Short mmCIF file of C-alpha atoms in Angstrom, two decimals:
data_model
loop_
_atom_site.label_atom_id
_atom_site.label_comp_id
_atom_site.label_asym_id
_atom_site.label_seq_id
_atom_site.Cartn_x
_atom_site.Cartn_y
_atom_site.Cartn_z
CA UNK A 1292 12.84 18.36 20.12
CA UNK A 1293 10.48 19.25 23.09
CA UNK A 1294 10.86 17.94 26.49
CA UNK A 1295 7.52 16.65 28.37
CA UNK A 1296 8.47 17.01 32.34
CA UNK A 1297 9.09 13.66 33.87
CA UNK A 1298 5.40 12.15 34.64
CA UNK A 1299 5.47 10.70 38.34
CA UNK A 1300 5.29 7.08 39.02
CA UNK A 1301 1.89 5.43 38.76
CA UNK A 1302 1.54 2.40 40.94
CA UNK A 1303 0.08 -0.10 38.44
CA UNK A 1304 -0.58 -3.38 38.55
CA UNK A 1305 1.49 -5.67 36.43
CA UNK A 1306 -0.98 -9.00 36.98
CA UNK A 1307 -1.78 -8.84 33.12
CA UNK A 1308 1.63 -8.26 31.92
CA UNK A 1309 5.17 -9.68 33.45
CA UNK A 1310 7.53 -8.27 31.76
CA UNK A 1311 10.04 -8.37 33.79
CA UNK A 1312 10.08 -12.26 32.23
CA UNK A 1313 10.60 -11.05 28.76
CA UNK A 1314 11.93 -7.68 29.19
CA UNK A 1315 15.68 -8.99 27.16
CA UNK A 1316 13.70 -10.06 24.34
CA UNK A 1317 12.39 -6.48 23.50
CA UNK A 1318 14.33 -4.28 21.43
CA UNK A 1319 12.30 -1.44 22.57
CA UNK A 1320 12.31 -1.94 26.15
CA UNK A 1321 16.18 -2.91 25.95
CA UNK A 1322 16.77 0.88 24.13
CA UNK A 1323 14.77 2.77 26.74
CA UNK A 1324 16.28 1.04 29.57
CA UNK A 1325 20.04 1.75 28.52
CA UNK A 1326 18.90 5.33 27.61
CA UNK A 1327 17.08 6.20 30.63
CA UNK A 1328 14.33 7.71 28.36
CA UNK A 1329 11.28 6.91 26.28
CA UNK A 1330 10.38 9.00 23.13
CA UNK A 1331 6.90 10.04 22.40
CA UNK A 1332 6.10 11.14 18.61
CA UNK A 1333 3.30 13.40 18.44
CA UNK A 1334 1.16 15.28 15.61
CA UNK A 1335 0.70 19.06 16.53
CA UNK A 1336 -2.29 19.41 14.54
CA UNK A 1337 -4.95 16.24 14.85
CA UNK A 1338 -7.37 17.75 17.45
CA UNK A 1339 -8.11 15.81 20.06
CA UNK A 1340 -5.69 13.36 20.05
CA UNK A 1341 -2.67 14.86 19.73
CA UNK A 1342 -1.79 18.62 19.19
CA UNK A 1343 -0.65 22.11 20.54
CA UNK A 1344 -2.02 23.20 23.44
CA UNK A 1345 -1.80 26.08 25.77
CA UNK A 1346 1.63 27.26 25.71
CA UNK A 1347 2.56 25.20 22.18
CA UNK A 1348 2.93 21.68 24.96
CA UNK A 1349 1.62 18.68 22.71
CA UNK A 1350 -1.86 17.52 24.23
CA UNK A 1351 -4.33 15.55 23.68
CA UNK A 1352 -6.42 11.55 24.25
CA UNK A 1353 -3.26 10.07 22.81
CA UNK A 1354 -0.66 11.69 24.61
CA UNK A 1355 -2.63 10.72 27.65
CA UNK A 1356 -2.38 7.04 26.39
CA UNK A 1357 1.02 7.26 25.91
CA UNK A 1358 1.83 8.66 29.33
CA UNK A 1359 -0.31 5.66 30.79
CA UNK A 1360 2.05 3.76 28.98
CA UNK A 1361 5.57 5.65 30.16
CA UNK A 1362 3.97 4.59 33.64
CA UNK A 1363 3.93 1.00 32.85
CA UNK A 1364 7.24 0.98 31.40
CA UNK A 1365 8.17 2.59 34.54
CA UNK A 1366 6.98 -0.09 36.93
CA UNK A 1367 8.23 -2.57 34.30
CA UNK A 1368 11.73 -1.67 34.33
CA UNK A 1369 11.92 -0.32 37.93
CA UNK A 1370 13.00 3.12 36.74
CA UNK A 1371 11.11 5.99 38.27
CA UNK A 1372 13.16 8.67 37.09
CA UNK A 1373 12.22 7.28 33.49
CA UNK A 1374 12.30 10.27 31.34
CA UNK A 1375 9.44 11.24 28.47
CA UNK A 1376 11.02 13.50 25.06
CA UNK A 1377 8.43 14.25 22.30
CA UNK A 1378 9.54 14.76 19.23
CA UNK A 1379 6.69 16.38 16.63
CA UNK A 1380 6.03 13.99 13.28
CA UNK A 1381 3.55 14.50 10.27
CA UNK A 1382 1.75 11.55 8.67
CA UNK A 1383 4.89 11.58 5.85
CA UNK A 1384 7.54 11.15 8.12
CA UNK A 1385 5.77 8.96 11.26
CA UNK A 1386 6.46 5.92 9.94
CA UNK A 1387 10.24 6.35 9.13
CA UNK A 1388 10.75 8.05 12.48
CA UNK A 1389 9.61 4.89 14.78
CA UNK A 1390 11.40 2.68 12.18
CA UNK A 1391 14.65 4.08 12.32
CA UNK A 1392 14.41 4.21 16.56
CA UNK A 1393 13.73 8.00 17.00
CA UNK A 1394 10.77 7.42 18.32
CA UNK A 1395 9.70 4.55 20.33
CA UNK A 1396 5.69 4.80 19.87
CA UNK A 1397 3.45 7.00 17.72
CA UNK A 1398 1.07 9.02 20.26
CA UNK A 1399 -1.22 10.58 17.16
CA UNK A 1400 -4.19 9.71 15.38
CA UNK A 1401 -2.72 6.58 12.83
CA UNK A 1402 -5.25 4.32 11.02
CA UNK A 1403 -4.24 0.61 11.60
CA UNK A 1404 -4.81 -1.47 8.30
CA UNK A 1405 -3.19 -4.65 6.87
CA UNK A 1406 -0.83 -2.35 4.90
CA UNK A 1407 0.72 -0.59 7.74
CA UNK A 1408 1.13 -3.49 9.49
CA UNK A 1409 3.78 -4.92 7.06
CA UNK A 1410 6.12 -2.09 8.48
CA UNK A 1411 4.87 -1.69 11.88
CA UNK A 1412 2.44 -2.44 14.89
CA UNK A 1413 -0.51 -1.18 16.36
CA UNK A 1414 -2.34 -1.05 19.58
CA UNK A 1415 -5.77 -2.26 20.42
CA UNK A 1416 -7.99 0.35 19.10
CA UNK A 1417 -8.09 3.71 20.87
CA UNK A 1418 -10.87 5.32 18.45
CA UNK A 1419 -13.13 4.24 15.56
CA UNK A 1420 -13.94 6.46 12.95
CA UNK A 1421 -15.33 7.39 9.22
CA UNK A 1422 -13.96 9.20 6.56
CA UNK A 1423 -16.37 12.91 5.69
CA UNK A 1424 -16.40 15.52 3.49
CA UNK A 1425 -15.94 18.77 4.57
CA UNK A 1426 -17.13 22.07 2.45
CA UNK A 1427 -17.90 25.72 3.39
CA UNK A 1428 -21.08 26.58 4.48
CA UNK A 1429 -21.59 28.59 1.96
CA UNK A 1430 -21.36 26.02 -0.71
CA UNK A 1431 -23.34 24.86 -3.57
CA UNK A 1432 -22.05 20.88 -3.05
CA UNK A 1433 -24.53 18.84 -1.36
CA UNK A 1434 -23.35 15.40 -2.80
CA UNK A 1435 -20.39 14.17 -4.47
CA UNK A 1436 -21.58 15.17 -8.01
CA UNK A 1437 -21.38 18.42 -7.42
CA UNK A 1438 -17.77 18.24 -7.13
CA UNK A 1439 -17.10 17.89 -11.27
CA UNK A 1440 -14.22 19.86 -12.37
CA UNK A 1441 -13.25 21.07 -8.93
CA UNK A 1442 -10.24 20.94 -6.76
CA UNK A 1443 -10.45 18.54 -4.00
CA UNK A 1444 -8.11 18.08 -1.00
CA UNK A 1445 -6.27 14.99 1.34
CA UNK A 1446 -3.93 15.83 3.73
CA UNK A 1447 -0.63 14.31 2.85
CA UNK A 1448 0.41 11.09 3.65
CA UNK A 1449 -3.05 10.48 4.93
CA UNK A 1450 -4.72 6.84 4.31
CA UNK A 1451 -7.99 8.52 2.93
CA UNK A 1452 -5.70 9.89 -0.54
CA UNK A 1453 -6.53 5.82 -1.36
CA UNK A 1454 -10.42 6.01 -0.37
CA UNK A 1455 -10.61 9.24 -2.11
CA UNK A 1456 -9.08 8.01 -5.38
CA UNK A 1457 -11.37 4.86 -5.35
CA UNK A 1458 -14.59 7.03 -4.45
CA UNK A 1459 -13.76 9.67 -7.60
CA UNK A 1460 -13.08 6.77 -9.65
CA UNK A 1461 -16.21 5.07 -9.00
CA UNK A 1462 -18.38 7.98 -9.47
CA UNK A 1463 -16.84 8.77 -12.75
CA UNK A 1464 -15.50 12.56 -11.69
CA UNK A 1465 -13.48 14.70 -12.91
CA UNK A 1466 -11.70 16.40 -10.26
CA UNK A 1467 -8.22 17.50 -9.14
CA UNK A 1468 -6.51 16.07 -5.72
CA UNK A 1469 -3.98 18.10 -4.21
CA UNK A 1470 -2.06 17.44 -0.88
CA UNK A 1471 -1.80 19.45 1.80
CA UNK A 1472 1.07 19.66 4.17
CA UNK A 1473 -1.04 18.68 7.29
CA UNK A 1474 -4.38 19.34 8.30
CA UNK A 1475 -4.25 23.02 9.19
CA UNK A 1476 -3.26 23.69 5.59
CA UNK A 1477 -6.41 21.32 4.43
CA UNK A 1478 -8.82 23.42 6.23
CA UNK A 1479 -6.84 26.57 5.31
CA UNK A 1480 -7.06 25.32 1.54
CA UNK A 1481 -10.78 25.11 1.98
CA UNK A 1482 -11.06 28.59 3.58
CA UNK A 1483 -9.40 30.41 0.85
CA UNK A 1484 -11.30 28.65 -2.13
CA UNK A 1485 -8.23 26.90 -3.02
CA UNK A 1486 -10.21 23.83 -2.69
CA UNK A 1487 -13.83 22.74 -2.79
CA UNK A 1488 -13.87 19.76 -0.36
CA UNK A 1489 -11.45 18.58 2.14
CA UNK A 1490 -11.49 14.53 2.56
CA UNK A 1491 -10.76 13.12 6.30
CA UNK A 1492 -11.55 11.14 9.31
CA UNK A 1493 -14.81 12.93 10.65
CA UNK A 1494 -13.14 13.34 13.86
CA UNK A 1495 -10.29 15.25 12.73
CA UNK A 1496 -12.44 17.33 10.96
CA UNK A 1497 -14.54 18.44 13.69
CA UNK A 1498 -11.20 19.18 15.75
CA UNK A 1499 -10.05 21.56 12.88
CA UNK A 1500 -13.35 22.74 12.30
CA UNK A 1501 -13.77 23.40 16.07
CA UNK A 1502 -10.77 25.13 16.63
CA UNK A 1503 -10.92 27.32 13.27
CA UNK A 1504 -11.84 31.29 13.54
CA UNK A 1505 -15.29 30.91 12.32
CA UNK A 1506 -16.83 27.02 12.79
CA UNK A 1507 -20.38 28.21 10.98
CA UNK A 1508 -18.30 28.24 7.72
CA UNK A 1509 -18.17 25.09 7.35
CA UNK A 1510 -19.98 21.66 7.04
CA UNK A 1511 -19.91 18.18 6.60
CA UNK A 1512 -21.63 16.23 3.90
CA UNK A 1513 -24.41 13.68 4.59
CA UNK A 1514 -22.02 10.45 2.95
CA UNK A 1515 -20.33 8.18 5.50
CA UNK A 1516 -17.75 5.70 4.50
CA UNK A 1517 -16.46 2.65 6.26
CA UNK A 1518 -14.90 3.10 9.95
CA UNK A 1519 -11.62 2.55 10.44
CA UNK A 1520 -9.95 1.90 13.61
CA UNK A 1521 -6.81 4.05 14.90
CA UNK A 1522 -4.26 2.45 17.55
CA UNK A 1523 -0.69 3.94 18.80
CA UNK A 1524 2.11 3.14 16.66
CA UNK A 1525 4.85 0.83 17.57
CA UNK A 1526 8.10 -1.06 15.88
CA UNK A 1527 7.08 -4.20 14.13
CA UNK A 1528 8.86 -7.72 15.63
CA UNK A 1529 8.21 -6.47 19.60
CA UNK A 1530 5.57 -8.27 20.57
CA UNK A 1531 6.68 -7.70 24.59
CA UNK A 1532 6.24 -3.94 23.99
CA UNK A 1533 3.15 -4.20 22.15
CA UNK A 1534 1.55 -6.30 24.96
CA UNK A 1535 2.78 -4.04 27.99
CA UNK A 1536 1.31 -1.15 25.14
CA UNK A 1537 -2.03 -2.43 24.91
CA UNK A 1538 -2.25 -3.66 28.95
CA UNK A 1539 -1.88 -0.26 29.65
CA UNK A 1540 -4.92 0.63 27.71
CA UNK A 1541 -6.80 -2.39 28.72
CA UNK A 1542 -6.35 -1.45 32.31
CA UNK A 1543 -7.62 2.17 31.57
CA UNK A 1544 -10.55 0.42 29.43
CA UNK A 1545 -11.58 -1.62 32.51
CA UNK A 1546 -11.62 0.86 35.39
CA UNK A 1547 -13.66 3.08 33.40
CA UNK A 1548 -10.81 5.55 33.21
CA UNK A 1549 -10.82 5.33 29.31
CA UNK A 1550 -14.22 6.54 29.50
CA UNK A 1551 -13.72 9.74 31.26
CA UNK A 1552 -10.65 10.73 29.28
CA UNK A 1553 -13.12 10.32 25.84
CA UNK A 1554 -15.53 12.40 27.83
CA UNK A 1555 -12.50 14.69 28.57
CA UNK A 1556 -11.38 15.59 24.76
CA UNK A 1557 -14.94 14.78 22.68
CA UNK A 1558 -17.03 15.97 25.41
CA UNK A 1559 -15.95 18.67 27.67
CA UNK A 1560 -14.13 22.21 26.64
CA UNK A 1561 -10.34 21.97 25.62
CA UNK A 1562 -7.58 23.96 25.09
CA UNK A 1563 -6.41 26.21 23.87
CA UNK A 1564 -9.77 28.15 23.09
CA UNK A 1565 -11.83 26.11 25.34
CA UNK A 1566 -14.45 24.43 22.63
CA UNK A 1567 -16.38 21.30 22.60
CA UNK A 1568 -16.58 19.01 20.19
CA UNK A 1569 -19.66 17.40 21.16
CA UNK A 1570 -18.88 14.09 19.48
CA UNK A 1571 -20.41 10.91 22.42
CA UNK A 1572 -18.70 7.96 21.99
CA UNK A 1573 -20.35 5.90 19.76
CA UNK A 1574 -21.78 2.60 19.78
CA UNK A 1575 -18.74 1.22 17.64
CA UNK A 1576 -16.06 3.11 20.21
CA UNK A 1577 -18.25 1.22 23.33
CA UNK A 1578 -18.08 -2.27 21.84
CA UNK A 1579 -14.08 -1.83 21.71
CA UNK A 1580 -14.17 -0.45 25.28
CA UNK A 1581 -16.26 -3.64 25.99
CA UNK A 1582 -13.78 -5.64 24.26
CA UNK A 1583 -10.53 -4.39 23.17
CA UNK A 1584 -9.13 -5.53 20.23
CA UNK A 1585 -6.40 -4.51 17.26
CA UNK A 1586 -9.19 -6.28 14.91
CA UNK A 1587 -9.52 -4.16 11.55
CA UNK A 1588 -12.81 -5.80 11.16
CA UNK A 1589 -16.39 -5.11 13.74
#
């Protein structure tokens, strides 16, 4: 487990959220209260949202969220010496981990859909995105038939395994999927001709591909798929926590705070080598700044 230092108190307004009304009826809130601490689960490999950064410290859009959110909970419960663990999950184990109360809210890069939310919440949306394919530069493949009788790969546990086996089967190819570990081995898979394409979010791709030794070897295929919407994770049946969750973000959203932490990790140089994704929010991400929502629909 790694410890985050203790994040000082942020003087917030609560006019959009009393919980201090409805505090008792959330399981969540009641767990972090008696413990004295809130847990943060983070990914240490989805660039920008959440990852290692200088000195191996989890970083990133959604562990700035989250920390907006360890502020409310703060003010909420009048604790300032409110505490902030991290504990590191993968997109196998994420779901178990907030289940079973080891974490209390998924700070990563999640994919809300009607699925998921059978076994747990969501947040209004905190990014929009669209599946890609990634292939070396140096690669014959310009479109998806090219792909016949090659080796393809999703990172495991990863939504896109089901948008990948629906696209292959719809095309009529013949290819292999294998499942990588997380999406450092994806990429590393695709470096080392162990796999022809990699399938994934196109903003986790350009963090990997950022962040890799040599970003020229790589690049992304023309097809775009369907956005999807990501949110920060949360135990189903807490509606109190989910609504001091997403006033936190709302309240970022609205003083235009939101805006210059996207500008921060899409726009701007980050750690740890200092490169820039150069990804503007789109018009999809400003309508849901406009108007938050958890909608999985536009």
């Amino acid at each position: 487990m790694i410890r985050i230092p203790t994040l000082a108190l942020a003087a917030l307004s609560l006019a959009t959220f009393d919980v201090h009304a409805s505090q008792a009826a959330s399981p969540t809130l009641d767990k972090i209260r008696e413990l004295g601490r809130i847990t943060f689960g983070y990914r240490e490999a989805s660039i920008p949202f959440a990852y290692l950064g200088t000195d191996q410290k989890p970083t990133g859009l959604s562990l700035d969220l989250c920390s907006a959110v360890a502020d409310k909970v703060r003010s909420a419960l009048r604790r300032p010496e409110l505490a902030i663990d991290a504990v590191a999950v993968d997109a196998s184990n994420r779901i178990p981990l907030l289940q079973n109360g080891t974490v209390d809210i998924e700070c990563g890069s999640t994919t809300n859909t009607a699925e998921r939310q059978k076994q747990v919440s969501f947040s209004i949306a905190t990014y929009v995105a669209s599946p890609r394919w990634l292939v070396a530069a140096s690669s014959p493949v310009t479109e998806l038939k090219a792909l016949e009788g090659q080796t393809i790969v999703v990172t495991q546990g990863s939504l896109n395994l089901g948008v990948v086996q629906k696209i292959i089967a719809e095309q009529q190819l013949k290819v292999k999927i294998v499942q990588a570990k997380d999406h450092a081995e994806s990429i590393l898979m695709l470096r080392t001709d162990r796999a022809a394409a990699w399938f994934e979010d196109d903003i986790l791709v350009a963090g990997m591909v950022a962040n890799a030794p040599d970003p020229k070897a790589y690049r992304m295929l023309a097809a775009t798929y369907a956005p999807t919407y990501y949110g920060l994770m949360m135990r189903r049946a807490d509606p109190e926590f989910k609504a001091l969750v997403d006033a936190a973000i709302r309240e970022k959203m609205a003083s235009g705070e939101f805006d210059r932490l996207y500008a921060k990790w899409f726009e701007q140089p980050i750690p740890p080598k200092g490169l820039n994704l150069l990804l503007p929010m789109s018009d999809a991400m400003k309508a849901r700044v406009a108007s938050p929502s958890d909608a999985l629909t536009p």
